[in-house]
Amino acid sequence: MTLSETYHQIRQRSETICSKLQTEDYVVQPIVDVSPPKWHLGHTTWFFETFILKPYVTGYQEYNPEYNYVFNSYYETVGARVIRTDRGNLSRPTVLEVYRYRAYVDEAMMNFLCHETSPEIKELLILGFNHEEQHQELLYYDIKYILGHNPLFPAYDHAYHSPAHEKSPTANFIPIPEGVYEIGFSGQGFCFDNELNRHKVYLNAYEISPNLVTNGEYLKFIEDGGYHDFRYWHSEGLDWVKNNHIECPLYWHRVDEQWQHYTYRGLEPVKLDEPLCHISYYEAYAYASWKGLRLPTEFEWEAASNKFNWGLRWEWTESAYLPYPGFAKAPGAIGEYNGKFMVNQKVLRGGSEVTPPGHSRATYRNFFHPNLRWLFSGIRLAR
Amino acid sequence: MTLSETYHQIRQRSETICSKLQTEDYVVQPIVDVSPPKWHLGHTTWFFETFILKPYVTGYQEYNPEYNYVFNSYYETVGARVIRTDRGNLSRPTVLEVYRYRAYVDEAMMNFLCHETSPEIKELLILGFNHEEQHQELLYYDIKYILGHNPLFPAYDHAYHSPAHEKSPTANFIPIPEGVYEIGFSGQGFCFDNELNRHKVYLNAYEISPNLVTNGEYLKFIEDGGYHDFRYWHSEGLDWVKNNHIECPLYWHRVDEQWQHYTYRGLEPVKLDEPLCHISYYEAYAYASWKGLRLPTEFEWEAASNKFNWGLRWEWTESAYLPYPGFAKAPGAIGEYNGKFMVNQKVLRGGSEVTPPGHSRATYRNFFHPNLRWLFSGIRLAR
Amino acid sequence: MTLSETYHQIRQRSETICSKLQTEDYVVQPIVDVSPPKWHLGHTTWFFETFILKPYVTGYQEYNPEYNYVFNSYYETVGARVIRTDRGNLSRPTVLEVYRYRAYVDEAMMNFLCHETSPEIKELLILGFNHEEQHQELLYYDIKYILGHNPLFPAYDHAYHSPAHEKSPTANFIPIPEGVYEIGFSGQGFCFDNELNRHKVYLNAYEISPNLVTNGEYLKFIEDGGYHDFRYWHSEGLDWVKNNHIECPLYWHRVDEQWQHYTYRGLEPVKLDEPLCHISYYEAYAYASWKGLRLPTEFEWEAASNKFNWGLRWEWTESAYLPYPGFAKAPGAIGEYNGKFMVNQKVLRGGSEVTPPGHSRATYRNFFHPNLRWLFSGIRLAR
Amino acid sequence: MTLSETYHQIRQRSETICSKLQTEDYVVQPIVDVSPPKWHLGHTTWFFETFILKPYVTGYQEYNPEYNYVFNSYYETVGARVIRTDRGNLSRPTVLEVYRYRAYVDEAMMNFLCHETSPEIKELLILGFNHEEQHQELLYYDIKYILGHNPLFPAYDHAYHSPAHEKSPTANFIPIPEGVYEIGFSGQGFCFDNELNRHKVYLNAYEISPNLVTNGEYLKFIEDGGYHDFRYWHSEGLDWVKNNHIECPLYWHRVDEQWQHYTYRGLEPVKLDEPLCHISYYEAYAYASWKGLRLPTEFEWEAASNKFNWGLRWEWTESAYLPYPGFAKAPGAIGEYNGKFMVNQKVLRGGSEVTPPGHSRATYRNFFHPNLRWLFSGIRLAR
């Protein structure tokens, strides 16, 4: 595919995701971690305008200088911005206006992509593609949160179809021998800076489950009083459980003696054999402790990743999100991409049913704070 | 006018106010005191459905039982409700759906109003009319806040026209002699329960200004460092100023060495001879102290109210919002209307340019917490 | 008594109140409203040093200039101060050092009081006496809070003896006829500025109880579910109950199926016929609503005050704390005494068992925020 | 030394540290991380009473059952406890009473230690010794905070003498070759469970500084505007700087154009060649970024630890506090010691001038949240 075809396809996909929304759904921000869908559409557009069109297209006429302020996310290098908690207070620009902004930038980009580009620009473009794909996944999370926390529990798409999840033929844990393993990205394609450099780690012998923990398995933890037994929890995890009155995964509701959960199709009974979803790291850790097992590190996960299927859930690992040896930030605004988040977050590996096709890989390092649950997070056990 | 004509006219007016909004403007709630416009449209409709149609119309089919939860404001008698801070998190019901709800209830109401009604129901209807008019004024406040806090400062209506404000021919304060005055509503028309009972108060001799404080007069207070001089402030007022970095009235901005303020037409230079607007009680008190004067009590205001014009601003009084002698709450949900707010609030008298025609009167007691500014509040001095 | 005798007696009384404390009890500040006893001892001393010795005694050598910062309470006129929440973080100056400071200032004051003083200084002295007496009452409140919230529930004084409370021979409410009454202080003795000016108010006919509400009567309200029935509460009061999980008066504990409360003698069973104590205005209002009655206004209270005994409890009134007609602040720091608190507080009338002898009077206006309970507050009903 | 001699010596040392305090200094808790010194004295005593005397000494008479509630720190296994923020609200038990409690438990312990003990009990005893030594270090931190945040800046000990700090003869970074290194405790003596198990890690080649960063070097960072340049900070670190108005290390004050800092001797000028102290991880990271360098990981630190001196500062590492391979919690309350804190904290290596002699070692893993500064923390750079 040409760059211009890829650009078109990725940009189109963001709009397709939103095509099932009502105008009002584009606007709200029920919690700070969720952004209004129209903000995602504007921000990804701002990214191309700011980092490609304005520096590299002579005579490019900026669409609206005030959008810099509205759609900048966290790039301190490029100036002031609406603070994150205020995104849901902005009724303007309207959804229609944001789509007009997208069309304007897309036209300029398509013109630009008719011409040959330098390797440097190509690299920026591919970063922009991957950036928009990351926001596509966030769009799915945020839409689910917005609709799933509405008292009317409206469906996003009655025909939404979750991918099949095949269990491994055996439940036996996979043994991995002690030794030095190579970790991190190598090869030709794209990767984020946090996956570099490929380096050696020494791993003790360990075993890792071929399967994800299911709803039914987690239900046993709930029924055993797991949420109320301090022995399984980090001290901070227990505070989080108590302060937020946590009793079950996000989106679960006890209705008429039955466990239901909100899905993109609306409220449905929880299926016991489906992989567990929407739990925090604290819960993942507590569940593993209750089982007498543990979570894998991100290195253990990566070293074994060719031995099991993955891609259905982002799997919490025991690893903190830290730089790899030799990690170096790019200069300028692009260098703000990953490094500045490398404290107090946990690494997740895998992928999810709402990860754009081909976006994840075995070396991909996703990361979130340990209390967050609106991502499609699950558990794989190790020992 | 018949009840049915009045109903139609009042209901129509709410929709006319909103007719200049974009769909997105109906949805957001930038601060807890502001409600999304679509919530006002739904809540006033819920009021008629809950207190008229459901109890008095045989066979009435409720539009959607879940709307009880969404559109109840604070009536504990009628069940659970969305907590106030969450109103801006609800993208559903959509604006269109809310208008459908209005149409459905309006049709049922118009049918109902074809028939003779009992005095009791008539009283409820008139309360419903006045309730919707109160929300019309709040709609104006909330729309101004939503658009006036958007970084794009969009106009609500480029043709919006503020009423003329004629200064009194003289600036001389009006002297009112000492004596017993009658305060509170009497007569035939509608009044709220908090205006009853009419009763005697003893007033010392006092003088009251025939004019409202202007922007230009208030600017002198700002330029004299009034916001930074503790001598003029209540202790709580000073804390409020410091914690919120208050330097000027709400909606004022210092742009290029000039004072501008957001109006329904967008940003405009502050006109010095216009009556001051959008200040808190704390500021009103501090301004009066700085002038060596004071605010009138609500009784002083009412006793002199036939001697000056009013209706341009809600004028902060020195009086706390308290029950009149013999005040009694109505039984049931309607009794929750006023009494339960009678603590920690200040009375304002007058009216404003966005008060529905004929809605206010000399005995009308408006009330807000002393820190609030998004209402159309102003200052009249006394001594 | 000479001024010097009065000075000595009042200063001595503060130290006598503290004589039953351990050193550690002087230091802590469990909530913002409570000040460490050593702070009270220092602050009242600072008052005499700052307003008498430094301005009027030639050659007076300030004890320690840094004490200005430590012991100033809220006088913005006299400079920076330790913020209120930090008082309990200060281990120095030590208790011994504070007593040394008192001795130093007392010696200078006694020398000063040997000489004739001007009327102006005499007025300041008497304000200082009354100021220290107010802090003596606060000392009693704060000591009770400090010891009564310690898990060991230590006694302050095993021999502490509450004054007898004689019930009125009749429970009949006292009728007061409609008319104009004079309110406020007049005469020769001392009063605070907030009691001036004496002025006329018009009162409707009313009736007021000769007795305070007892523990036993209030217990019926509790047992009737009064804390959980929104109909009796202000909206803010209900929020306060819910957010703070209030179920009974301050210091009450349900121990082995019995109601106990902390007293200066330690934990004791609640005596049903004693006057209720340590309730907030919100509770007082809710109790009155539950009884189908109301609280008196401060004017009703004062106009009837010669018809019943009082002085056992500070009795919540329905009145907000507002300036009397013609109220004027004194110039300078002394003018900060009362006026700047006249917003969002409620007036209490009466006195309490820990009010210094002769300190209160029928025109005395005590005031606190409506949520506070550590004062000796009670309820007298009216209708 | 016999166990009984060691017990006596360690217990005595805690009291010696406190011997320079005034009674009042034992009581206060200016921030949640600081505990009142008397609480440390009681809590370490409670540890021996709860884990040795009560389970193993027949007929032991508990000193006061309520002390369980007062002096339990975080052991959920052994019941309810005073919440951490309330420790500074407790004036009782008094300091004298706490010393009596110590004497009572010490006598029982000395009697117990006359007899032979099982290996299991010996292990508990040694844990108790190390536990008390950890609290001795915290005592030093907390005393410094309590006195160093008092506006009078009282000295703890005018004769306090900081240990000499010899600079390495060369400033050249020490090169460490790539390879597999063994990390973690092995051998005979005591270690905490978090130092086990000894395991292999693979390290890339790196270089580590032989010296700690000095005050003078850090001052250049301040003067270069380092605190205001987002490029050097984590996103969370920058928020921390802004929200807390951080401009310099803890205890530093700009007085008359000169940098002073609070020491145990009182306020003193900052010495430029002394090792920097009292900085957060966020600041350590930002300083390293500004230098174009980085912090070592805890593995890099340990692998090189025989090549430089250490023990003057706890040195922030880049490593998150996580379990070593094969980490297992002990059963029961003792198992709560370390594991439950293994989230959102950073590892520090080294020691400090207030670490008890012999308490630290090359494998010792100290850990704190990244925002904390009241510990004796410093910076060693790597690349």
Coordinates of C-alpha atoms in Angstrom, one line a residue, chain A residues 20-31 38 64 66-67 69-70 82 86 88-96 146-147 149-155, chain B residues 20-31 38 64 66-67 69-70 82 86 88-96 146-147 149-155:
Chain A
K20 CA -22.6 4.7 15.1
L21 CA -22.6 7.5 17.6
Q22 CA -25.2 10.2 18.2
T23 CA -23.9 13.8 18.1
E24 CA -24.2 14.0 21.9
D25 CA -22.0 11.0 22.4
Y26 CA -19.1 12.8 20.9
V27 CA -19.1 15.5 23.5
V28 CA -19.1 14.1 27.1
Q29 CA -16.2 13.2 29.4
P30 CA -17.5 11.3 32.4
I31 CA -14.1 10.8 34.0
K38 CA -14.8 14.5 19.0
N64 CA -7.8 27.6 12.9
E66 CA -7.2 28.4 18.2
Y67 CA -7.4 24.6 17.6
Y69 CA -5.1 25.2 22.2
V70 CA -8.2 23.0 22.0
V82 CA -7.1 23.0 27.4
D86 CA -12.0 20.4 30.8
G88 CA -15.9 17.6 28.3
N89 CA -16.9 21.2 29.0
L90 CA -16.4 22.2 25.4
S91 CA -19.5 22.2 23.2
R92 CA -17.5 24.0 20.4
P93 CA -16.1 23.3 18.0
T94 CA -19.1 21.2 17.1
V95 CA -18.9 17.7 15.8
L96 CA -19.6 18.9 12.3
I146 CA -19.7 6.8 27.9
L147 CA -22.5 4.5 26.9
H149 CA -22.2 4.5 32.4
N150 CA -25.4 6.0 31.0
P151 CA -28.4 4.9 33.1
L152 CA -30.2 4.0 29.9
F153 CA -27.4 1.5 28.9
P154 CA -27.7 2.3 25.2
A155 CA -26.1 -0.2 22.7
Chain B
K20 CA -30.0 29.3 18.8
L21 CA -28.0 26.5 20.3
Q22 CA -26.0 23.8 18.5
T23 CA -26.8 20.2 19.6
E24 CA -23.5 20.0 21.5
D25 CA -24.4 23.1 23.5
Y26 CA -27.3 21.2 25.1
V27 CA -25.1 18.6 26.6
V28 CA -22.2 20.0 28.7
Q29 CA -22.0 21.0 32.3
P30 CA -18.8 23.0 33.0
I31 CA -19.5 23.5 36.7
K38 CA -31.3 19.6 27.5
N64 CA -40.2 6.4 29.9
E66 CA -36.2 5.7 33.5
Y67 CA -36.6 9.5 32.9
Y69 CA -34.2 8.9 37.4
V70 CA -32.6 11.2 34.8
V82 CA -28.8 11.2 38.8
D86 CA -23.2 13.8 36.6
G88 CA -23.1 16.6 32.0
N89 CA -21.9 13.0 31.6
L90 CA -25.1 11.9 30.0
S91 CA -25.1 11.9 26.2
R92 CA -28.5 10.1 26.2
P93 CA -31.3 10.7 26.0
T94 CA -30.3 12.8 23.0
V95 CA -31.6 16.3 22.4
L96 CA -34.0 15.0 19.7
I146 CA -21.2 27.3 28.6
L147 CA -20.4 29.6 25.6
H149 CA -16.2 29.6 29.0
N150 CA -15.4 28.1 25.7
P151 CA -12.0 29.2 24.4
L152 CA -13.6 30.1 21.1
F153 CA -16.1 32.6 22.8
P154 CA -18.9 31.8 20.3
A155 CA -21.9 34.2 20.2

